[in-house]
CSV table of C-alpha atoms in Angstrom, one decimal:
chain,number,residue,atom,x,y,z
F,1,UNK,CA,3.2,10.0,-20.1
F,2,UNK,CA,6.3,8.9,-18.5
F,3,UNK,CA,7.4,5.7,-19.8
F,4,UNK,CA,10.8,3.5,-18.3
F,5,UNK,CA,13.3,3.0,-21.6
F,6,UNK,CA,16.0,0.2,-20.7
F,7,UNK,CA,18.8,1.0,-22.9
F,8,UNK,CA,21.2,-1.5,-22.6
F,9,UNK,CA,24.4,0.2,-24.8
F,10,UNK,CA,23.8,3.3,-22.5
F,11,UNK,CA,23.8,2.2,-19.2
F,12,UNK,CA,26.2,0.0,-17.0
F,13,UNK,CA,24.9,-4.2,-16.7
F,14,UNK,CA,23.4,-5.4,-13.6
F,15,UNK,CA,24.9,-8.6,-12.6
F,16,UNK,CA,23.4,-10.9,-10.3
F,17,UNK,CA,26.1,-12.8,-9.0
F,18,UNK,CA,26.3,-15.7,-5.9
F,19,UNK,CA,23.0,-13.6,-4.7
F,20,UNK,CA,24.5,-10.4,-4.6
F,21,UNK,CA,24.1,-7.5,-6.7
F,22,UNK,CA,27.1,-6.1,-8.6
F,23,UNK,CA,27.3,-3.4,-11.2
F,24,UNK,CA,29.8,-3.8,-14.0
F,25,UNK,CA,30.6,-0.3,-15.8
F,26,UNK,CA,33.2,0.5,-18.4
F,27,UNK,CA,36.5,2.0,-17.6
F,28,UNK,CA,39.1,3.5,-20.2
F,29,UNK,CA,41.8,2.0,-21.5
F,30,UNK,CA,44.8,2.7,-18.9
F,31,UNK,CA,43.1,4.7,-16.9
F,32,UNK,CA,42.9,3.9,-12.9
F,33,UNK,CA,39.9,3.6,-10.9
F,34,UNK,CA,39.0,6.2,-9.0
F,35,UNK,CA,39.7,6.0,-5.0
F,36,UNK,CA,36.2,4.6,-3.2
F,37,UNK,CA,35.8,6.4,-0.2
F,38,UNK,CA,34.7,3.9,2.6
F,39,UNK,CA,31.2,3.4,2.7
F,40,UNK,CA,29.4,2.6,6.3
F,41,UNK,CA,28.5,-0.7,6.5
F,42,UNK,CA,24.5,-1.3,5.2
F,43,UNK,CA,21.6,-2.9,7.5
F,44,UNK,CA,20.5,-4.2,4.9
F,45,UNK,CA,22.2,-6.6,2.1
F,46,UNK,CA,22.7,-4.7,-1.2
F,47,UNK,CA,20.5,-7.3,-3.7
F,48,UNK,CA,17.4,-6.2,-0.9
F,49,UNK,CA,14.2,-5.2,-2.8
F,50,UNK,CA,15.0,-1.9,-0.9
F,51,UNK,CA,18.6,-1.3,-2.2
F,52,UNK,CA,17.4,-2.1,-5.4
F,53,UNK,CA,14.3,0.1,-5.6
F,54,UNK,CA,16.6,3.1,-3.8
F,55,UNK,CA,18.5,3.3,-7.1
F,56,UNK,CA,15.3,4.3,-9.0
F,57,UNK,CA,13.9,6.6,-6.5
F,58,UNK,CA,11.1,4.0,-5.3
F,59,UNK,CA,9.9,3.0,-1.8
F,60,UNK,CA,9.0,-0.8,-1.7
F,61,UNK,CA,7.5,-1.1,1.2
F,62,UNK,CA,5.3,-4.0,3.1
F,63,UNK,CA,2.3,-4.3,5.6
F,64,UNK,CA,3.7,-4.8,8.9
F,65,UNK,CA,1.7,-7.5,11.5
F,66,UNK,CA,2.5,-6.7,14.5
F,67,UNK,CA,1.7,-9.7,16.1
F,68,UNK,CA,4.8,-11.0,14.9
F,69,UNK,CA,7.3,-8.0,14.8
F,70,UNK,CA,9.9,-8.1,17.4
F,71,UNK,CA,8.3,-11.6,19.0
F,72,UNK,CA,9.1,-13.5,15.3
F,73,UNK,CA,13.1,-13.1,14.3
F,74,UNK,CA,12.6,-14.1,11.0
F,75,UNK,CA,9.7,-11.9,10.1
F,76,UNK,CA,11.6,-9.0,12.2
F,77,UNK,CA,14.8,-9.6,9.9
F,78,UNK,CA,12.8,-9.7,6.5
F,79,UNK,CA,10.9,-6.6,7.4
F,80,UNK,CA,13.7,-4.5,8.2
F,81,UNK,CA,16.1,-5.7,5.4
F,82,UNK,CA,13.8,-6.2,2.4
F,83,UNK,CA,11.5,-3.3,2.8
F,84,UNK,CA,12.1,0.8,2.9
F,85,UNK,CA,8.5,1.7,3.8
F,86,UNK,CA,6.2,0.0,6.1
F,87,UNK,CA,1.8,0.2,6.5
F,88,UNK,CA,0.6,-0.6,10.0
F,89,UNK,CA,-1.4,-3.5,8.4
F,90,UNK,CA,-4.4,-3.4,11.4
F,91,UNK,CA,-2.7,-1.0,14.3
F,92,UNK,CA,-3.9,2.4,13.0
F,93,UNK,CA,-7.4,1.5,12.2
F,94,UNK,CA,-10.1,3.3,14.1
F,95,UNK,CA,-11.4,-0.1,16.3
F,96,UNK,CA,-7.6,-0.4,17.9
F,97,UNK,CA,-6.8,3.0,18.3
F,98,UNK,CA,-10.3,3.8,20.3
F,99,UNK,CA,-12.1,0.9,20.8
F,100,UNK,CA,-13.4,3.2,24.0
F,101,UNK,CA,-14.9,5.9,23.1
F,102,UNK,CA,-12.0,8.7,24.3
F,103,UNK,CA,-9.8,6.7,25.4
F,104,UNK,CA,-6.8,6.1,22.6
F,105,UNK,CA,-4.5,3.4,22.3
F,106,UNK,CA,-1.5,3.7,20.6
F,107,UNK,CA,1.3,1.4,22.0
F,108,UNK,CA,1.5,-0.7,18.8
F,109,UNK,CA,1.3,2.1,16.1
F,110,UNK,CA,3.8,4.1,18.2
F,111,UNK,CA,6.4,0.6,18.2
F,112,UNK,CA,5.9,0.4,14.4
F,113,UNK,CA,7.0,3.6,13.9
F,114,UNK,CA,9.7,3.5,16.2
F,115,UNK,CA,10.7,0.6,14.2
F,116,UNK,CA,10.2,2.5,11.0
F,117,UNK,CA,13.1,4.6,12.1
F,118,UNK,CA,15.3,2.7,13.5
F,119,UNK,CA,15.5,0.9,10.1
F,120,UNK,CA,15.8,3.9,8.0
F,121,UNK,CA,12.4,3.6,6.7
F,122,UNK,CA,9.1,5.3,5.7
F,123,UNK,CA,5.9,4.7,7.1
F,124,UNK,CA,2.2,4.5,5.4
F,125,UNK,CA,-0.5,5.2,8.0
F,126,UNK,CA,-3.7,3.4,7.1
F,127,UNK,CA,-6.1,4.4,7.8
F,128,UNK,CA,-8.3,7.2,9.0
F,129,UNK,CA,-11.8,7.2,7.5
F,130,UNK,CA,-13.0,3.5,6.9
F,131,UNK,CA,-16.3,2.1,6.8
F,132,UNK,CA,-14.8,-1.5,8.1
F,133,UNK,CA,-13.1,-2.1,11.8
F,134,UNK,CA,-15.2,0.8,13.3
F,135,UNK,CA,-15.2,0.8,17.1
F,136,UNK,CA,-18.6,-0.9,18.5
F,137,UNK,CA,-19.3,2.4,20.3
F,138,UNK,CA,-19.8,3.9,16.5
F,139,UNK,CA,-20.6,1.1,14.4
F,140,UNK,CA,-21.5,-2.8,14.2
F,141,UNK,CA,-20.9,-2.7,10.2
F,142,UNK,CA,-20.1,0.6,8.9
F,143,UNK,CA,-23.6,1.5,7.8
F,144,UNK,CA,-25.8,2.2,10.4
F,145,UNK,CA,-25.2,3.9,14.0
F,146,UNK,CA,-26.9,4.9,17.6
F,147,UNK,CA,-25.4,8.2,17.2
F,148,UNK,CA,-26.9,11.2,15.4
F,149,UNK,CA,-25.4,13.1,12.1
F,150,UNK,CA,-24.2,15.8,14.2
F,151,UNK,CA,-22.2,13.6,16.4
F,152,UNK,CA,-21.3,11.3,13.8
F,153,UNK,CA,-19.5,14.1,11.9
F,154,UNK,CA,-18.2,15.5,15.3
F,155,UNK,CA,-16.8,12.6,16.2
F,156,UNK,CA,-15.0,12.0,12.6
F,157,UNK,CA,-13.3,15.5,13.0
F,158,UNK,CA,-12.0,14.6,16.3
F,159,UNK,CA,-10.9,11.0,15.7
F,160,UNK,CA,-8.9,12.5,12.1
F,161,UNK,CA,-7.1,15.6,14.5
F,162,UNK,CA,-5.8,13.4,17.2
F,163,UNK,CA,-5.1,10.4,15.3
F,164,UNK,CA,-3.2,13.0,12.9
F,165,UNK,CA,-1.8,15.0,15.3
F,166,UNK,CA,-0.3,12.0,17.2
F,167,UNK,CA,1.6,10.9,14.3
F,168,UNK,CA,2.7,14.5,12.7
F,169,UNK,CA,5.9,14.8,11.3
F,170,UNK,CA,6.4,10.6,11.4
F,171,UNK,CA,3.7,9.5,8.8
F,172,UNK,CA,4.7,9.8,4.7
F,173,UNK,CA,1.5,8.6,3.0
F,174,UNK,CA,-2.0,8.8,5.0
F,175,UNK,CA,-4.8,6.8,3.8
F,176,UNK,CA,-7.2,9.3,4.5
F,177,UNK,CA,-10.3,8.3,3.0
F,178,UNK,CA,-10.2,4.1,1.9
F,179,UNK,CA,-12.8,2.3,0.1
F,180,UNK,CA,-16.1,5.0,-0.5
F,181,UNK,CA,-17.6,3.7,-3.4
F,182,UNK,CA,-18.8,0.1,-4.5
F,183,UNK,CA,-18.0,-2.3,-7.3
F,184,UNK,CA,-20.5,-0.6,-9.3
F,185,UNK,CA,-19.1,2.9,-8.8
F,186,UNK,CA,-21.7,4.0,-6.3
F,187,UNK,CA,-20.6,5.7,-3.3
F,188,UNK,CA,-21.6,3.5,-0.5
F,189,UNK,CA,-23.9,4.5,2.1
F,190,UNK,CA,-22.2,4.2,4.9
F,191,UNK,CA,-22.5,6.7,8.7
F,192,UNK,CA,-20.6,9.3,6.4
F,193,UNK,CA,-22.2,9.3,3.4
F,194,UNK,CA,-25.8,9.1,5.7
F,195,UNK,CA,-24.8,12.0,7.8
F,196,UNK,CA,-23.1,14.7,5.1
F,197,UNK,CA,-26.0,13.4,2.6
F,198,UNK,CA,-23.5,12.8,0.1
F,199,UNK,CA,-19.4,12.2,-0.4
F,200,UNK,CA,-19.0,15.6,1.4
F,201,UNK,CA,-17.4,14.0,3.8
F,202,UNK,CA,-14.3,12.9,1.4
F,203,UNK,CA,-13.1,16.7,0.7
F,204,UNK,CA,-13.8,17.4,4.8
F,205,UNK,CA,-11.3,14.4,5.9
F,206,UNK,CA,-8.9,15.5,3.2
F,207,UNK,CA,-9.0,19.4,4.3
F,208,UNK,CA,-8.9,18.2,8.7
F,209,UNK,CA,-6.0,15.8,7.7
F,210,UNK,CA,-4.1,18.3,6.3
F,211,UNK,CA,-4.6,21.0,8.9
F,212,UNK,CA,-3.5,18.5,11.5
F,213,UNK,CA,-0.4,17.1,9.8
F,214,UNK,CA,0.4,19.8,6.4
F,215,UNK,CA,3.4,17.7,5.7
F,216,UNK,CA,1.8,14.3,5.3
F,217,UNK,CA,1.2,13.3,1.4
F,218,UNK,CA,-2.9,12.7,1.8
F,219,UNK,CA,-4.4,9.6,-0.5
F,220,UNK,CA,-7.5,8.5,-1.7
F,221,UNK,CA,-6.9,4.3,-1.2
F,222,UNK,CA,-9.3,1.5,-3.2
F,223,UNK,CA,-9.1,-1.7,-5.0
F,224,UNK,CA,-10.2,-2.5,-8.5
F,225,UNK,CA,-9.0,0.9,-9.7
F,226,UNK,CA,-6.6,-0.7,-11.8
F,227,UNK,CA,-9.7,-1.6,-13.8
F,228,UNK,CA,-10.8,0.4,-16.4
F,229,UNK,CA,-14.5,0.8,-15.3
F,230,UNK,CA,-17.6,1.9,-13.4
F,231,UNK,CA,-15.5,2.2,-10.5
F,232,UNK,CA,-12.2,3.7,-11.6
F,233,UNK,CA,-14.0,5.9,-13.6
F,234,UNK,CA,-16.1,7.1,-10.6
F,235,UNK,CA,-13.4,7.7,-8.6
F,236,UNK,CA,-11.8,9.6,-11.6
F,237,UNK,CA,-14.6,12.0,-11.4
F,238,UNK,CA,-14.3,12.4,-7.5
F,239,UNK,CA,-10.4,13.1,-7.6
F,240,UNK,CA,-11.0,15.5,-10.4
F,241,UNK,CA,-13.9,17.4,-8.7
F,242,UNK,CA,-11.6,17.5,-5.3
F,243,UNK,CA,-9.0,19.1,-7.6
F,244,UNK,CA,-11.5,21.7,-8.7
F,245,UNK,CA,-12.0,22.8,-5.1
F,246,UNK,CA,-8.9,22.8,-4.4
F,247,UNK,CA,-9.0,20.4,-1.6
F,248,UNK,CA,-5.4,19.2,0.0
F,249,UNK,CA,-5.7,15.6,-1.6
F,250,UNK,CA,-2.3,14.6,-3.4
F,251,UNK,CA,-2.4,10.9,-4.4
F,252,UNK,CA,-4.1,7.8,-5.3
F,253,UNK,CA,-3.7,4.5,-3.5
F,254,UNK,CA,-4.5,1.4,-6.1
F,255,UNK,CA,-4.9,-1.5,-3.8
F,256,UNK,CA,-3.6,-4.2,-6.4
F,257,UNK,CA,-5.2,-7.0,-5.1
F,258,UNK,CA,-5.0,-9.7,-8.3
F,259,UNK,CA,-6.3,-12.8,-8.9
F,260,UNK,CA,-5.0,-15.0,-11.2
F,261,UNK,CA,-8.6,-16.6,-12.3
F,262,UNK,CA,-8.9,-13.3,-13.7
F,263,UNK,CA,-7.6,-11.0,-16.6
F,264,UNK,CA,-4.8,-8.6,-16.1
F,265,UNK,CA,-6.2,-5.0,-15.9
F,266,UNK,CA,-4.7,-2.0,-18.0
F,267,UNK,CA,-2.8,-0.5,-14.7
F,268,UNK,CA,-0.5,1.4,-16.3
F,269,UNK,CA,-3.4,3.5,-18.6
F,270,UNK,CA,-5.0,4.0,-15.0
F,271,UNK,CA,-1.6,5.1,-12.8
F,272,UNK,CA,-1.3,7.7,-15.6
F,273,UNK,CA,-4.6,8.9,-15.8
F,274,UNK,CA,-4.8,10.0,-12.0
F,275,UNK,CA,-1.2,11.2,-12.8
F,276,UNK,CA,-2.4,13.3,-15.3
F,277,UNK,CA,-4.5,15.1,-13.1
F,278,UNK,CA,-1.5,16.0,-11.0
F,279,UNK,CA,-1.3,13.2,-8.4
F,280,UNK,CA,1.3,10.9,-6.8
F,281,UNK,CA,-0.1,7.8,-7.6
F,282,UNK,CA,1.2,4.1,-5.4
F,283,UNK,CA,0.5,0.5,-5.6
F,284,UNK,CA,-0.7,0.3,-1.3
F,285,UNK,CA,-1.7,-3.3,-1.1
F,286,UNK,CA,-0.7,-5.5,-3.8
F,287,UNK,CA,-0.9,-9.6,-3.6
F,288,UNK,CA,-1.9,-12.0,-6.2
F,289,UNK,CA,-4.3,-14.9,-5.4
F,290,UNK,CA,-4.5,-18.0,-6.3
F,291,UNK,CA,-7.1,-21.2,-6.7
F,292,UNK,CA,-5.4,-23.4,-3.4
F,293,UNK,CA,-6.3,-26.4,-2.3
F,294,UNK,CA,-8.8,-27.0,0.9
F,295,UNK,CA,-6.6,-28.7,2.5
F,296,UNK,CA,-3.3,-26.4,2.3
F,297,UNK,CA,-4.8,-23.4,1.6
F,298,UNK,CA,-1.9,-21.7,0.3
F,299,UNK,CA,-0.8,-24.8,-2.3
F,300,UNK,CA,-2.1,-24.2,-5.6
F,301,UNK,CA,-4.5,-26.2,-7.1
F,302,UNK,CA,-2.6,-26.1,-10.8
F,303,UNK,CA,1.3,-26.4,-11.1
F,304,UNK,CA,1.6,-23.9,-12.9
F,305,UNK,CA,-0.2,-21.1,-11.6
F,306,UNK,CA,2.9,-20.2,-9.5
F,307,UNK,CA,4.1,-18.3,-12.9
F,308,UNK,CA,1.3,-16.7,-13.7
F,309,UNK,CA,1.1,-14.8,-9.9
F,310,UNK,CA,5.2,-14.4,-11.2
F,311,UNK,CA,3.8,-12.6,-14.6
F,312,UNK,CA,1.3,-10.4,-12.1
F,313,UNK,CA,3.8,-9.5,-10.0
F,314,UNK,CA,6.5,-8.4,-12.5
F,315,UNK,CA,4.1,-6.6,-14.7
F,316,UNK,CA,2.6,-4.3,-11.7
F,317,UNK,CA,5.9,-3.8,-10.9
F,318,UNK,CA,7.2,-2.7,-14.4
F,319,UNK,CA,3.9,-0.6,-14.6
F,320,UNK,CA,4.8,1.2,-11.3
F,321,UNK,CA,8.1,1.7,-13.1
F,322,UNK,CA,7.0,3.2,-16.2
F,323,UNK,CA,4.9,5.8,-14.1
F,324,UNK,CA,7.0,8.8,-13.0
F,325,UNK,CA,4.7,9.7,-10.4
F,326,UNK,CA,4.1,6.1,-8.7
F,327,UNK,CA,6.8,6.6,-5.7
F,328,UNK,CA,6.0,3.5,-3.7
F,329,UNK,CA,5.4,0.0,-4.4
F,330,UNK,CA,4.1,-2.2,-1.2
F,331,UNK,CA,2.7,-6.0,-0.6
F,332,UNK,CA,0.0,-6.2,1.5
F,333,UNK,CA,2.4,-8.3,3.7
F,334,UNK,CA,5.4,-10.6,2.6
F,335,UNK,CA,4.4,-14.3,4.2
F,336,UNK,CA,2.0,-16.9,2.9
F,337,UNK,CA,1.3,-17.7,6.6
F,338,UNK,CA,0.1,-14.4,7.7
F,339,UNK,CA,-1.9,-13.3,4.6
F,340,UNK,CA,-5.7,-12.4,4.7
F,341,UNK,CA,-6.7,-13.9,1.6
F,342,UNK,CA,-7.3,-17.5,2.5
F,343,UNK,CA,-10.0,-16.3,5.0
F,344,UNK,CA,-11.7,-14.5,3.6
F,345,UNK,CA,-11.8,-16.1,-0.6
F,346,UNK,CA,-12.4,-19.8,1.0
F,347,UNK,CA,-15.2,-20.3,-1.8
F,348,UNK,CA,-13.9,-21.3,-4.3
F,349,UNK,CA,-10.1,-21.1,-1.6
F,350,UNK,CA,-7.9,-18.7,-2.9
F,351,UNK,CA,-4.5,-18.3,-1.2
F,352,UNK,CA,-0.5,-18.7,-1.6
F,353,UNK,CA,-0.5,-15.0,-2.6
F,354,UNK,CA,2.5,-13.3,-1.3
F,355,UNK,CA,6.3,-13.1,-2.1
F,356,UNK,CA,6.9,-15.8,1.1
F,357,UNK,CA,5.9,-18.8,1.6
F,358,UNK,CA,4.5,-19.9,5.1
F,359,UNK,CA,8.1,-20.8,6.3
F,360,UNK,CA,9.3,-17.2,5.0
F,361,UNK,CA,11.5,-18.7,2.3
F,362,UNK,CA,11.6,-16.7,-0.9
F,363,UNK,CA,9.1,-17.0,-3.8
F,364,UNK,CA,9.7,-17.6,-7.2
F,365,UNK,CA,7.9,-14.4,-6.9
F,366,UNK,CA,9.7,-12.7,-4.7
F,367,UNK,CA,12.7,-13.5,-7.4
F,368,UNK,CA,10.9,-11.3,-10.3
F,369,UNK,CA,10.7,-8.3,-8.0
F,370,UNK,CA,14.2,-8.6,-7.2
F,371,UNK,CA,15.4,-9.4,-11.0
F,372,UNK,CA,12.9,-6.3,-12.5
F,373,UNK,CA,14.5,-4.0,-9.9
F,374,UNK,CA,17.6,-4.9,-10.4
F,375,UNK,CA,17.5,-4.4,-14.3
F,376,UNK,CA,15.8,-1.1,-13.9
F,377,UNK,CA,18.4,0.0,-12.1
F,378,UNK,CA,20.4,0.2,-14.6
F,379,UNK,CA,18.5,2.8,-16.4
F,380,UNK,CA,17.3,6.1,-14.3
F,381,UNK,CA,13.8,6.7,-14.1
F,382,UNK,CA,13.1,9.2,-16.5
């Protein structure tokens, strides 16, 4: 286990001061300051989360709408400053790259990642094998389909090549496989599962992905992993038997989508379990919910729930920290306005989860990020 040790008599003080970041170090007695040699000015200011997280080897990263990149300045200036990794939030997901069968579309995904490295940043494609935001042409809901198992697998190899393919060389972190078992650690029987009769369809995408892009770190992504349970436990057995046969898959994506009505899980046991089998492991989507109001969805119903979302944040954070192997941390989005959780938990309505609020002003949460960063910096990773 690889656990983050702040010592504070060994390492140099992190100062936050007038809302930058300066580092205070000791000098000896007498003894003049070495020359600085210029430094090239930064995009980006040097209290960012991304600064911050650069100087303990972690990517923070964000969901990306595209909607409002490049049409919103705001949003354009947050995500390019704040953020050194970026997840095309809808733009890479089967239904709007071929919503035609053979016909691909990839004028968005190819602007994100043309963003992506203009800004000096990392990109997370999301995601190739999903049993949600199918094309029509395959599937109304995931779980049933016109086509045969033949066909269905036939058209899973070819949709994982040229999706793959296309991006080679500009993806970090692929999704490859999201969301394959249930909330009581069943693997769900979706097209896939129907057509391979069974989850040999997992250690297929895994081996195609990495014959089309061998660069590209491959994950296995789901939520509630951070759970000691059914679930993580069944996925803990899949990862492990993909191991066994020696199938290309090298990390685990825990969601991190919290909820303050509930209890906080034991993350870091879980980030170093799958570690321990010899993954990367990364936080991929992480928000943290909150009972809202029905009438302004993302105001909380209790005063003070604002600091407990600020406790979630900060301790999945420091657990990310504490893990050697976690290299990226990323929200699933930044802005209160633009979130999906109000939509979708309306009963009871759940909302005002991210680091912004609706006017893309700072959080009280975005402020424990910064601050936790900012004091692990001052001690390497270890």
């Amino acid at each position: 286990m690889h656990r983050l040790r702040l010592t504070f008599a060994a390492v140099s003080a992190a100062v936050l001061l007038g809302g930058q970041l300066a580092f205070v170090g000791s000098v000896s007695a007498g003894a003049a300051p070495p020359a600085a040699k210029p430094s090239p000015p930064q995009a980006y200011p040097a209290d960012s989360l991304r600064a911050l997280a650069a100087r303990v080897g972690l990517r923070v990263g964000t969901a990306v709408n595209m909607d409002q990149l490049g049409t919103n300045e705001k949003y354009t200036q947050i995500t390019a400053q704040q953020f050194s990794s970026v997840t095309a939030e809808n733009v890479m997901k089967w239904a709007e790259v071929e919503p035609t069968r053979g016909n691909y579309t990839w004028e968005k995904a190819d602007q994100l990642v043309a963003f992506a490295k203009k800004n000096k940043q990392l990109v997370r494609g999301h995601t190739l094998l999903w049993h949600n935001q199918l094309p029509t042409w395959l599937s109304s809901d995931g779980y049933t389909t016109t086509l045969s198992n033949d066909e269905v697998k036939a058209v899973l190899k070819k949709h994982i090549f040229e999706q793959a393919r296309h991006f080679k060389g500009d993806i970090w972190q692929w999704d490859v496989v999201n969301e394959a078992f249930d909330d009581n650690g069943q693997p769900r029987q979706t097209i896939w599962y129907k057509a391979w009769g069974g989850t040999g369809y997992i250690a297929d995408a895994f081996r195609w992905a990495h014959q089309a892009d061998p660069k590209a770190l491959l994950f296995y992504n789901d939520y509630n992993l951070e759970f000691t349970g059914v679930k993580s436990d069944a996925v803990y057995a899949l990862v492990r038997s993909l191991k066994a046969q020696r199938v290309p898959i090298h990390g685990l994506g825990f969601q991190g989508h919290l909820s303050t009505q509930y209890g906080y899980p034991d993350l870091t046991n879980n980030l170093e379990r799958f570690a321990a089998l010899g993954l990367k492991v990364a936080l991929t989507e992480v928000d943290v919910r909150t009972l809202t109001k029905a009438d302004a969805v993302n105001e909380p119903v209790d005063a003070l729930a604002p600091y407990a979302q600020e406790s979630y944040w900060s301790r999945t954070l420091k657990a990310c920290l504490a893990v050697r192997a976690c290299i990226s941390f990323t929200p699933w989005g930044f802005g209160d306005a633009y979130s999906w959780v109000p939509g979708v938990f309306a009963d009871p309505q759940e909302g005002a989860a991210l680091i912004y609020d609706e006017q893309l002003n700072p959080k009280g949460q975005y402020d424990v990020l910064q601050q936790d960063l900012a004091l692990a910096a001052g001690a390497p990773r270890r």
